Amino acid sequence: MAALSPEPQCYIQSILDSDLYKFRQYAILELYPDVDVKYRFTNRGGTRFTRDMHADVLKAIHHLGTLSLTASERSFLERRCPYFPASYLDYLSSFRFRPETQVRLTFVPSSDPTADDGTEWGSFELEVEGKWVDTILYEVPLMSIISEAYFTHVDTKWDYVGQLEQAHRKGLALFRAGCLLSEFGSRRRRTYRAHDIVMRGLVRAQDECAREDGAEGEGEGKGERGKLAGTSNVHFAHKYDLVPIGTIAHEMVMGIAALEGYEGSNGRTMDAWEKVYPDGSLGIALTDTFTTRPFFDDFVANPARARRWKGLRQDSGDPLKFIPVAKEAFERVGADPKTKVVVFSDSLDVERCIELKKAADEAGIGCSFGVGTHLTNDFRRVDEPVLQDVPGEGPVREEGEKSKALNMVIKLYSIAGQPCVKISDELTKNTGDPEAVALVKRRFGLEEDGGESKWGPTV
């Protein structure tokens, strides 16, 4: 085996290599086609980058302008995403990124920018600006590009050995424990290749569980089986013929609140969503844009609307505390919690999913799991990486220090000149202009009582 050399490309090869929630572009096209926005990159971990990495990222960003929807991809969307009308697929077919006018990426040298080997160190400033409908698709590919460039230019002490079996094991453990899994790992994946290996491992695990069911007789002598519900990545859903999975994004609630006012903004977002997707097939509400308390106040204020929604997504805070809160809210609006679902998606691993599955079952409420970085960026540091003929094969690497994923986000920063904020149930996830964050906290009374309410702690 030869030493692993950095892969030269971090280019995105398909316009569908993004998460389904970004293709809620259709909702923006219908509701806010002429609104200007700005997105901003935040490197939460403060990880240093290099000028060579910056050059590769810049090339990959410009390459986005060459992407377009193929006939095969359109046929897949017609079959798997019936909630997208032909008019939107026509729009998407003609859509093109324009990075030369919409994206600004700047390398900012550090105070001691040059190492002994001549490497220039620094940080990135990245902004995306334009019409909301034109820029909404940038977030996921930009984050994928930055991550892959980092792990092929800066942190190269890792390899793909055992990644296939590792994903296979995780899938088996989750499915045998009855967990309904959606793969959510696009934004912080190590590389495209790593993501593909994970998808193959999960599909293999599902196939193996199906064979076990066939041999043993489904349901005989064992608990309910879980399964791979799908993936948030539309390209991989196409490649492996899976269901694309997605919900409302934080940015939609953030944008509507900044445009139209914060009071009742969660409820107004749900109303707008139902206008665009009236069949209810995408009815999973995101609860923590401005902490859970204002969300649940809006949720129970309209019981008929609340009953129409299939479930809630928990993305920050304590998920074990969220379960009884969600159950109470469903009961309050006259819905049977057993017929609803909580989608857990915050920093999950296999053990945490199984723990939450047990807690939800005991509480009598449905659940599913969106697992991201634990699947697509779970690596260990390797002093002598190896280049494999078939990347991902071999035994799982069990020893060695964890090779950490980047801690970064790209969030909606302003809309129509108004600052946008997100006030998470976890304080470290708050984003936006500090003065705007403080103002919104005051509007919701989040500074007066530490966030405690009848709905439980929000931080």
Coordinates of C-alpha atoms in Angstrom, one line a residue:
M1 CA 0.0 0.0 0.0
A2 CA 1.3 3.4 -1.0
A3 CA 1.1 6.6 1.1
L4 CA -2.1 8.5 0.7
S5 CA -1.7 11.6 -1.4
P6 CA -4.2 14.5 -1.2
E7 CA -7.0 14.3 -3.7
P8 CA -6.6 17.3 -6.0
Q9 CA -10.4 18.0 -6.5
C10 CA -13.1 19.2 -4.1
Y11 CA -15.5 20.1 -7.0
I12 CA -19.2 19.4 -6.7
Q13 CA -20.3 17.3 -9.6
S14 CA -24.1 17.4 -9.4
I15 CA -26.5 20.3 -8.7
L16 CA -28.4 17.7 -6.6
D17 CA -25.4 17.1 -4.3
S18 CA -27.1 19.1 -1.6
D19 CA -29.7 18.6 1.0
L20 CA -33.4 18.5 0.2
Y21 CA -34.2 21.3 2.6
K22 CA -32.3 23.7 0.3
F23 CA -34.6 22.8 -2.6
R24 CA -37.3 24.4 -0.6
Q25 CA -36.1 27.0 -3.0
Y26 CA -39.6 26.3 -4.5
A27 CA -41.2 27.8 -1.4
I28 CA -39.1 30.9 -1.7
L29 CA -39.8 31.1 -5.5
E30 CA -43.5 31.1 -4.6
L31 CA -43.5 33.4 -1.6
Y32 CA -40.5 35.7 -1.7
P33 CA -39.1 35.7 -5.3
D34 CA -37.7 39.3 -5.2
V35 CA -36.2 39.5 -1.6
D36 CA -32.5 40.2 -1.2
V37 CA -30.4 38.3 1.3
K38 CA -26.9 37.8 2.6
Y39 CA -25.4 34.6 4.0
R40 CA -22.3 34.5 6.1
F41 CA -19.8 31.7 7.0
T42 CA -18.8 31.2 10.6
N43 CA -15.8 29.0 11.6
R44 CA -17.0 28.2 15.1
G45 CA -13.9 26.0 15.8
G46 CA -11.5 28.7 14.8
T47 CA -9.6 26.2 12.7
R48 CA -6.7 27.7 10.6
F49 CA -6.7 27.3 6.9
T50 CA -4.0 27.8 4.3
R51 CA -3.6 29.9 1.2
D52 CA -3.3 26.8 -1.0
M53 CA -6.6 25.5 0.5
H54 CA -8.2 28.9 -0.3
A55 CA -7.1 28.6 -4.0
D56 CA -8.6 25.2 -4.3
V57 CA -11.9 26.3 -2.6
L58 CA -12.1 29.3 -4.9
K59 CA -11.7 27.1 -8.0
A60 CA -14.4 24.7 -6.7
I61 CA -16.8 27.6 -6.1
H62 CA -16.4 28.9 -9.6
H63 CA -17.0 25.3 -10.9
L64 CA -20.5 25.5 -9.3
G65 CA -21.4 27.8 -12.2
T66 CA -21.0 24.8 -14.6
L67 CA -23.7 22.7 -12.9
S68 CA -27.2 22.1 -14.2
L69 CA -30.0 19.6 -13.7
T70 CA -29.7 16.6 -16.0
A71 CA -32.6 14.8 -17.6
S72 CA -32.0 11.7 -15.4
E73 CA -32.0 13.9 -12.3
R74 CA -35.3 15.6 -13.3
S75 CA -36.9 12.2 -13.9
F76 CA -35.8 11.2 -10.4
L77 CA -37.4 14.3 -8.8
E78 CA -40.6 13.7 -10.7
R79 CA -40.8 10.2 -9.3
R80 CA -39.5 10.7 -5.8
C81 CA -40.6 14.3 -5.1
P82 CA -44.2 14.6 -6.3
Y83 CA -44.6 17.8 -4.2
F84 CA -42.5 19.7 -6.7
P85 CA -44.7 20.8 -9.6
A86 CA -43.5 20.8 -13.2
S87 CA -43.2 24.6 -13.1
Y88 CA -40.5 24.4 -10.4
L89 CA -38.6 21.6 -12.2
D90 CA -38.6 23.8 -15.3
Y91 CA -37.2 26.6 -13.1
L92 CA -34.6 24.3 -11.6
S93 CA -33.6 23.0 -15.1
S94 CA -32.8 26.5 -16.1
F95 CA -31.2 27.5 -12.8
R96 CA -27.5 28.3 -12.8
F97 CA -25.2 29.4 -10.0
R98 CA -23.4 32.7 -10.6
P99 CA -20.5 32.6 -8.1
E100 CA -18.6 35.4 -9.8
T101 CA -21.2 37.9 -8.7
Q102 CA -22.9 36.1 -5.7
V103 CA -19.9 34.7 -3.7
R104 CA -17.1 36.6 -2.0
L105 CA -14.3 34.4 -0.5
T106 CA -11.3 36.2 1.1
F107 CA -8.2 34.8 2.7
V108 CA -7.2 36.7 5.8
P109 CA -3.6 36.0 6.8
S110 CA -2.9 35.3 10.5
S111 CA -0.6 37.5 12.6
D112 CA 2.2 34.9 12.0
P113 CA 1.1 33.7 8.6
T114 CA 4.1 31.9 7.3
A115 CA 5.4 28.6 8.7
D116 CA 9.0 27.4 8.3
D117 CA 8.0 25.3 5.3
G118 CA 6.5 28.3 3.6
T119 CA 2.9 27.5 4.3
E120 CA 0.7 30.6 4.6
W121 CA -1.9 30.3 7.4
G122 CA -5.0 32.3 7.9
S123 CA -8.8 32.3 8.0
F124 CA -11.6 32.7 5.5
E125 CA -14.2 35.4 5.2
L126 CA -17.1 34.1 3.1
E127 CA -20.3 35.8 2.1
V128 CA -23.1 35.0 -0.4
E129 CA -25.4 37.8 -1.5
G130 CA -28.2 38.1 -4.0
K131 CA -31.9 37.2 -4.3
W132 CA -33.0 34.6 -1.8
V133 CA -34.3 32.3 -4.5
D134 CA -30.9 32.6 -6.4
T135 CA -28.6 32.0 -3.4
I136 CA -30.5 29.5 -1.2
L137 CA -28.7 26.5 -2.9
Y138 CA -25.2 27.6 -2.0
E139 CA -25.0 26.6 1.7
V140 CA -24.5 22.9 1.5
P141 CA -22.1 22.7 -1.5
L142 CA -20.0 25.5 0.0
M143 CA -19.6 23.7 3.3
S144 CA -18.9 20.4 1.5
I145 CA -16.2 22.1 -0.6
I146 CA -14.5 23.7 2.5
S147 CA -14.5 20.5 4.4
E148 CA -13.0 18.4 1.6
A149 CA -10.4 21.0 0.8
Y150 CA -9.4 21.2 4.5
F151 CA -9.0 17.4 4.7
T152 CA -7.0 17.2 1.5
H153 CA -4.7 20.2 2.1
V154 CA -4.4 20.7 5.8
D155 CA -5.3 17.7 7.9
T156 CA -4.2 14.7 5.8
K157 CA -3.4 12.2 8.6
W158 CA -6.3 9.9 7.9
D159 CA -7.5 7.4 5.3
Y160 CA -10.6 5.5 4.2
V161 CA -9.6 2.1 5.7
G162 CA -12.6 0.4 7.3
Q163 CA -15.1 3.1 6.5
L164 CA -17.4 0.7 4.7
E165 CA -17.6 -1.8 7.5
Q166 CA -17.9 1.0 10.0
A167 CA -21.0 2.4 8.3
H168 CA -22.3 -1.1 7.9
R169 CA -22.0 -1.8 11.6
K170 CA -23.7 1.4 12.6
G171 CA -26.6 0.7 10.2
L172 CA -27.0 -2.8 11.6
A173 CA -27.0 -1.6 15.2
L174 CA -29.6 1.1 14.5
F175 CA -31.9 -1.1 12.3
R176 CA -31.8 -4.0 14.8
A177 CA -32.7 -1.6 17.6
G178 CA -35.8 -0.5 15.6
C179 CA -34.4 3.0 14.7
L180 CA -35.8 4.8 11.6
L181 CA -32.6 6.4 10.1
S182 CA -32.2 9.3 7.7
E183 CA -28.6 10.1 6.6
F184 CA -28.0 13.8 7.2
G185 CA -24.2 14.1 6.7
S186 CA -23.8 16.4 3.6
R187 CA -22.6 19.6 5.1
R188 CA -19.8 18.4 7.3
R189 CA -18.8 15.3 5.4
R190 CA -15.0 14.6 5.1
T191 CA -15.1 14.2 1.4
Y192 CA -17.5 13.1 -1.4
R193 CA -15.9 9.7 -1.5
A194 CA -16.4 9.3 2.3
H195 CA -20.0 10.1 1.9
D196 CA -20.4 7.6 -0.9
I197 CA -18.8 4.9 1.1
V198 CA -21.1 5.5 4.0
M199 CA -24.2 5.3 1.8
R200 CA -23.0 1.9 0.4
G201 CA -22.4 0.7 4.0
L202 CA -25.9 1.8 5.1
V203 CA -27.6 0.2 2.1
R204 CA -25.7 -3.0 2.7
A205 CA -26.9 -3.0 6.3
Q206 CA -30.5 -2.5 5.3
D207 CA -30.2 -5.3 2.7
E208 CA -28.7 -7.6 5.4
C209 CA -31.6 -6.9 7.8
A210 CA -34.1 -7.6 5.1
R211 CA -32.5 -11.0 4.5
E212 CA -32.6 -11.7 8.2
D213 CA -36.3 -10.8 8.3
G214 CA -36.9 -13.1 5.3
A215 CA -35.1 -16.0 6.9
E216 CA -36.6 -15.7 10.4
G217 CA -40.1 -14.4 9.5
E218 CA -40.7 -10.8 10.1
G219 CA -41.6 -9.9 13.6
E220 CA -41.0 -13.4 15.0
G221 CA -39.1 -13.4 18.3
K222 CA -37.7 -9.8 17.9
G223 CA -38.7 -6.2 18.2
E224 CA -39.8 -4.0 15.4
R225 CA -37.1 -3.5 12.7
G226 CA -35.8 -0.1 11.8
K227 CA -34.8 0.9 8.3
L228 CA -33.0 3.4 6.2
A229 CA -35.8 5.9 5.6
G230 CA -33.6 7.9 3.1
T231 CA -31.0 10.6 2.9
S232 CA -31.1 14.3 3.0
N233 CA -28.6 14.4 0.0
V234 CA -30.7 14.4 -3.2
H235 CA -27.8 13.3 -5.3
F236 CA -27.2 10.2 -3.2
A237 CA -30.9 9.6 -3.1
H238 CA -30.8 9.5 -6.9
K239 CA -27.7 7.4 -7.0
Y240 CA -29.0 4.7 -4.6
D241 CA -32.7 5.2 -5.4
L242 CA -33.6 6.3 -1.9
V243 CA -36.2 8.7 -0.6
P244 CA -34.9 12.3 -0.2
I245 CA -35.6 13.5 3.3
G246 CA -35.9 17.1 4.6
T247 CA -37.9 19.5 6.7
I248 CA -38.3 23.3 7.0
A249 CA -35.0 25.0 7.4
H250 CA -34.2 27.5 10.2
E251 CA -33.5 30.1 7.6
M252 CA -37.2 30.2 6.5
V253 CA -38.4 31.0 10.0
M254 CA -35.5 33.5 10.5
G255 CA -36.3 35.2 7.2
I256 CA -40.0 35.5 7.8
A257 CA -39.5 36.7 11.3
A258 CA -37.1 39.4 10.2
L259 CA -39.4 40.5 7.3
E260 CA -42.7 40.4 9.1
G261 CA -42.1 40.5 12.8
Y262 CA -41.0 38.0 15.5
E263 CA -44.3 37.6 17.3
G264 CA -46.1 34.5 15.9
S265 CA -43.4 34.0 13.3
N266 CA -43.3 30.2 13.8
G267 CA -47.0 30.0 13.2
R268 CA -46.9 32.2 10.1
T269 CA -44.1 30.0 8.7
M270 CA -46.3 26.9 9.2
D271 CA -49.1 28.7 7.4
A272 CA -46.9 29.7 4.5
W273 CA -45.5 26.1 4.3
E274 CA -49.0 24.7 4.1
K275 CA -49.9 27.1 1.2
V276 CA -46.9 25.8 -0.8
Y277 CA -47.2 22.1 0.2
P278 CA -50.9 21.6 1.0
D279 CA -50.8 17.8 1.0
G280 CA -49.0 17.7 4.3
S281 CA -46.3 15.3 3.1
L282 CA -43.5 17.6 4.3
G283 CA -45.2 18.5 7.6
I284 CA -42.3 18.2 10.1
A285 CA -41.9 21.5 12.0
L286 CA -38.5 22.8 13.2
T287 CA -38.8 23.9 16.8
D288 CA -35.7 25.8 17.9
T289 CA -35.2 28.8 15.7
F290 CA -35.9 31.1 18.6
T291 CA -35.8 28.4 21.3
T292 CA -38.6 26.0 21.8
R293 CA -40.8 28.1 24.0
P294 CA -42.1 30.6 21.4
F295 CA -42.5 27.7 19.0
F296 CA -44.8 25.7 21.2
D297 CA -46.7 28.8 22.1
D298 CA -47.5 29.2 18.4
F299 CA -48.0 25.5 17.9
V300 CA -50.7 25.0 20.5
A301 CA -52.4 28.3 19.6
N302 CA -53.9 26.7 16.5
P303 CA -54.9 23.1 17.4
A304 CA -56.4 22.3 14.0
R305 CA -53.2 23.4 12.2
A306 CA -51.0 21.5 14.7
R307 CA -52.9 18.3 14.2
R308 CA -52.3 18.5 10.5
W309 CA -48.5 18.3 11.0
K310 CA -46.8 14.9 11.1
G311 CA -44.2 15.8 13.7
L312 CA -41.5 17.9 15.2
R313 CA -37.8 18.1 14.7
Q314 CA -35.5 18.5 17.8
D315 CA -32.2 20.0 16.8
S316 CA -30.7 21.5 19.9
G317 CA -31.0 21.3 23.7
D318 CA -31.7 18.2 25.8
P319 CA -33.6 15.6 23.7
L320 CA -34.7 13.6 26.7
K321 CA -36.4 16.7 28.1
F322 CA -37.9 17.5 24.7
I323 CA -39.8 14.2 24.6
P324 CA -42.4 14.9 27.4
V325 CA -42.7 18.5 26.1
A326 CA -43.6 17.3 22.6
K327 CA -46.0 14.7 24.0
E328 CA -47.8 17.3 26.1
A329 CA -48.1 19.6 23.1
F330 CA -49.6 16.9 20.9
E331 CA -52.1 16.0 23.6
R332 CA -52.9 19.6 24.2
V333 CA -54.0 20.0 20.6
G334 CA -56.0 16.8 20.6
A335 CA -53.5 14.6 18.7
D336 CA -52.5 11.1 19.6
P337 CA -48.6 11.2 20.2
K338 CA -48.3 7.6 19.0
T339 CA -49.4 8.8 15.5
K340 CA -46.8 11.6 15.5
V341 CA -43.1 11.7 15.3
V342 CA -40.1 13.5 16.8
V343 CA -37.2 13.7 14.5
F344 CA -34.0 13.9 16.5
S345 CA -31.1 15.4 14.6
D346 CA -28.6 17.1 17.1
S347 CA -25.1 15.6 17.3
L348 CA -26.3 12.0 17.3
D349 CA -24.3 8.8 17.4
V350 CA -25.5 5.2 17.5
E351 CA -25.7 4.9 21.3
R352 CA -27.6 8.2 21.6
C353 CA -30.1 7.1 19.0
I354 CA -30.8 3.8 20.7
E355 CA -31.2 5.6 24.1
L356 CA -33.7 8.1 22.6
K357 CA -35.6 5.4 20.8
K358 CA -36.1 3.6 24.1
A359 CA -37.2 6.9 25.9
A360 CA -39.7 7.8 23.1
D361 CA -41.1 4.3 23.1
E362 CA -41.6 4.4 26.9
A363 CA -43.3 7.8 26.5
G364 CA -45.6 6.6 23.8
I365 CA -44.5 8.9 21.0
G366 CA -43.0 8.1 17.5
C367 CA -39.5 9.0 16.6
S368 CA -36.9 8.9 13.9
F369 CA -33.3 10.0 13.6
G370 CA -31.3 12.3 11.3
V371 CA -27.6 11.3 11.8
G372 CA -24.9 13.4 10.1
T373 CA -21.3 13.9 11.1
H374 CA -21.2 10.6 13.0
L375 CA -21.7 8.8 9.7
T376 CA -19.8 10.9 7.1
N377 CA -16.9 12.3 9.2
D378 CA -16.0 9.7 11.8
F379 CA -12.3 9.1 11.3
R380 CA -9.2 8.5 13.4
R381 CA -5.8 10.0 13.0
V382 CA -3.3 7.8 11.2
D383 CA 0.5 8.4 11.1
E384 CA 0.9 6.6 7.9
P385 CA -2.2 6.8 5.8
V386 CA -2.7 4.2 3.1
L387 CA -4.0 4.5 -0.4
Q388 CA -6.3 1.6 -1.2
D389 CA -7.3 0.1 -4.6
V390 CA -10.9 0.0 -3.3
P391 CA -11.2 2.9 -0.8
G392 CA -13.2 2.0 2.4
E393 CA -12.4 -1.7 2.5
G394 CA -10.7 -3.4 5.3
P395 CA -11.2 -3.7 9.1
V396 CA -12.6 -0.8 11.1
R397 CA -9.9 1.4 12.6
E398 CA -10.5 1.0 16.4
E399 CA -7.5 2.8 17.8
G400 CA -6.0 6.2 17.7
E401 CA -7.1 9.8 18.3
K402 CA -10.3 11.0 16.7
S403 CA -9.7 13.2 13.6
K404 CA -12.3 15.9 14.3
A405 CA -14.7 17.4 11.7
L406 CA -14.7 21.1 11.1
N407 CA -17.1 23.1 13.3
M408 CA -18.6 25.6 10.9
V409 CA -21.9 27.0 9.7
I410 CA -23.3 29.2 6.9
K411 CA -26.4 31.0 8.1
L412 CA -28.7 33.6 6.7
Y413 CA -27.3 36.9 8.0
S414 CA -29.7 39.5 6.7
I415 CA -32.8 39.8 4.6
A416 CA -34.0 43.0 2.9
G417 CA -31.4 44.8 4.9
Q418 CA -32.7 43.4 8.3
P419 CA -30.5 41.3 10.4
C420 CA -31.4 37.6 10.9
V421 CA -30.7 35.7 14.0
K422 CA -31.1 32.2 15.4
I423 CA -31.5 31.6 19.2
S424 CA -30.9 28.0 19.7
D425 CA -31.8 25.8 22.7
E426 CA -28.0 25.5 23.0
L427 CA -26.3 28.9 23.6
T428 CA -23.2 28.0 21.6
K429 CA -25.4 27.6 18.5
N430 CA -26.7 31.2 18.5
T431 CA -25.9 33.1 15.4
G432 CA -26.4 36.6 14.1
D433 CA -25.6 40.2 15.0
P434 CA -25.1 40.3 18.8
E435 CA -27.4 43.4 19.2
A436 CA -30.1 41.7 17.1
V437 CA -29.8 38.5 19.1
A438 CA -30.2 40.5 22.4
L439 CA -33.2 42.4 21.0
V440 CA -35.0 39.2 20.0
K441 CA -34.2 37.6 23.3
R442 CA -35.9 40.6 25.0
R443 CA -38.9 40.3 22.7
F444 CA -39.4 36.7 23.7
G445 CA -38.6 37.2 27.4
L446 CA -35.7 34.8 27.2
E447 CA -33.4 36.9 29.5
E448 CA -35.9 37.5 32.2
D449 CA -36.2 33.9 33.6
G450 CA -33.3 32.1 32.1
G451 CA -35.6 30.5 29.5
E452 CA -37.7 28.5 31.9
S453 CA -41.4 28.1 31.1
K454 CA -44.3 25.7 31.2
W455 CA -42.6 24.1 28.2
G456 CA -39.4 23.4 30.1
P457 CA -35.9 24.8 29.8
T458 CA -35.0 26.3 26.5
V459 CA -31.2 26.6 27.1

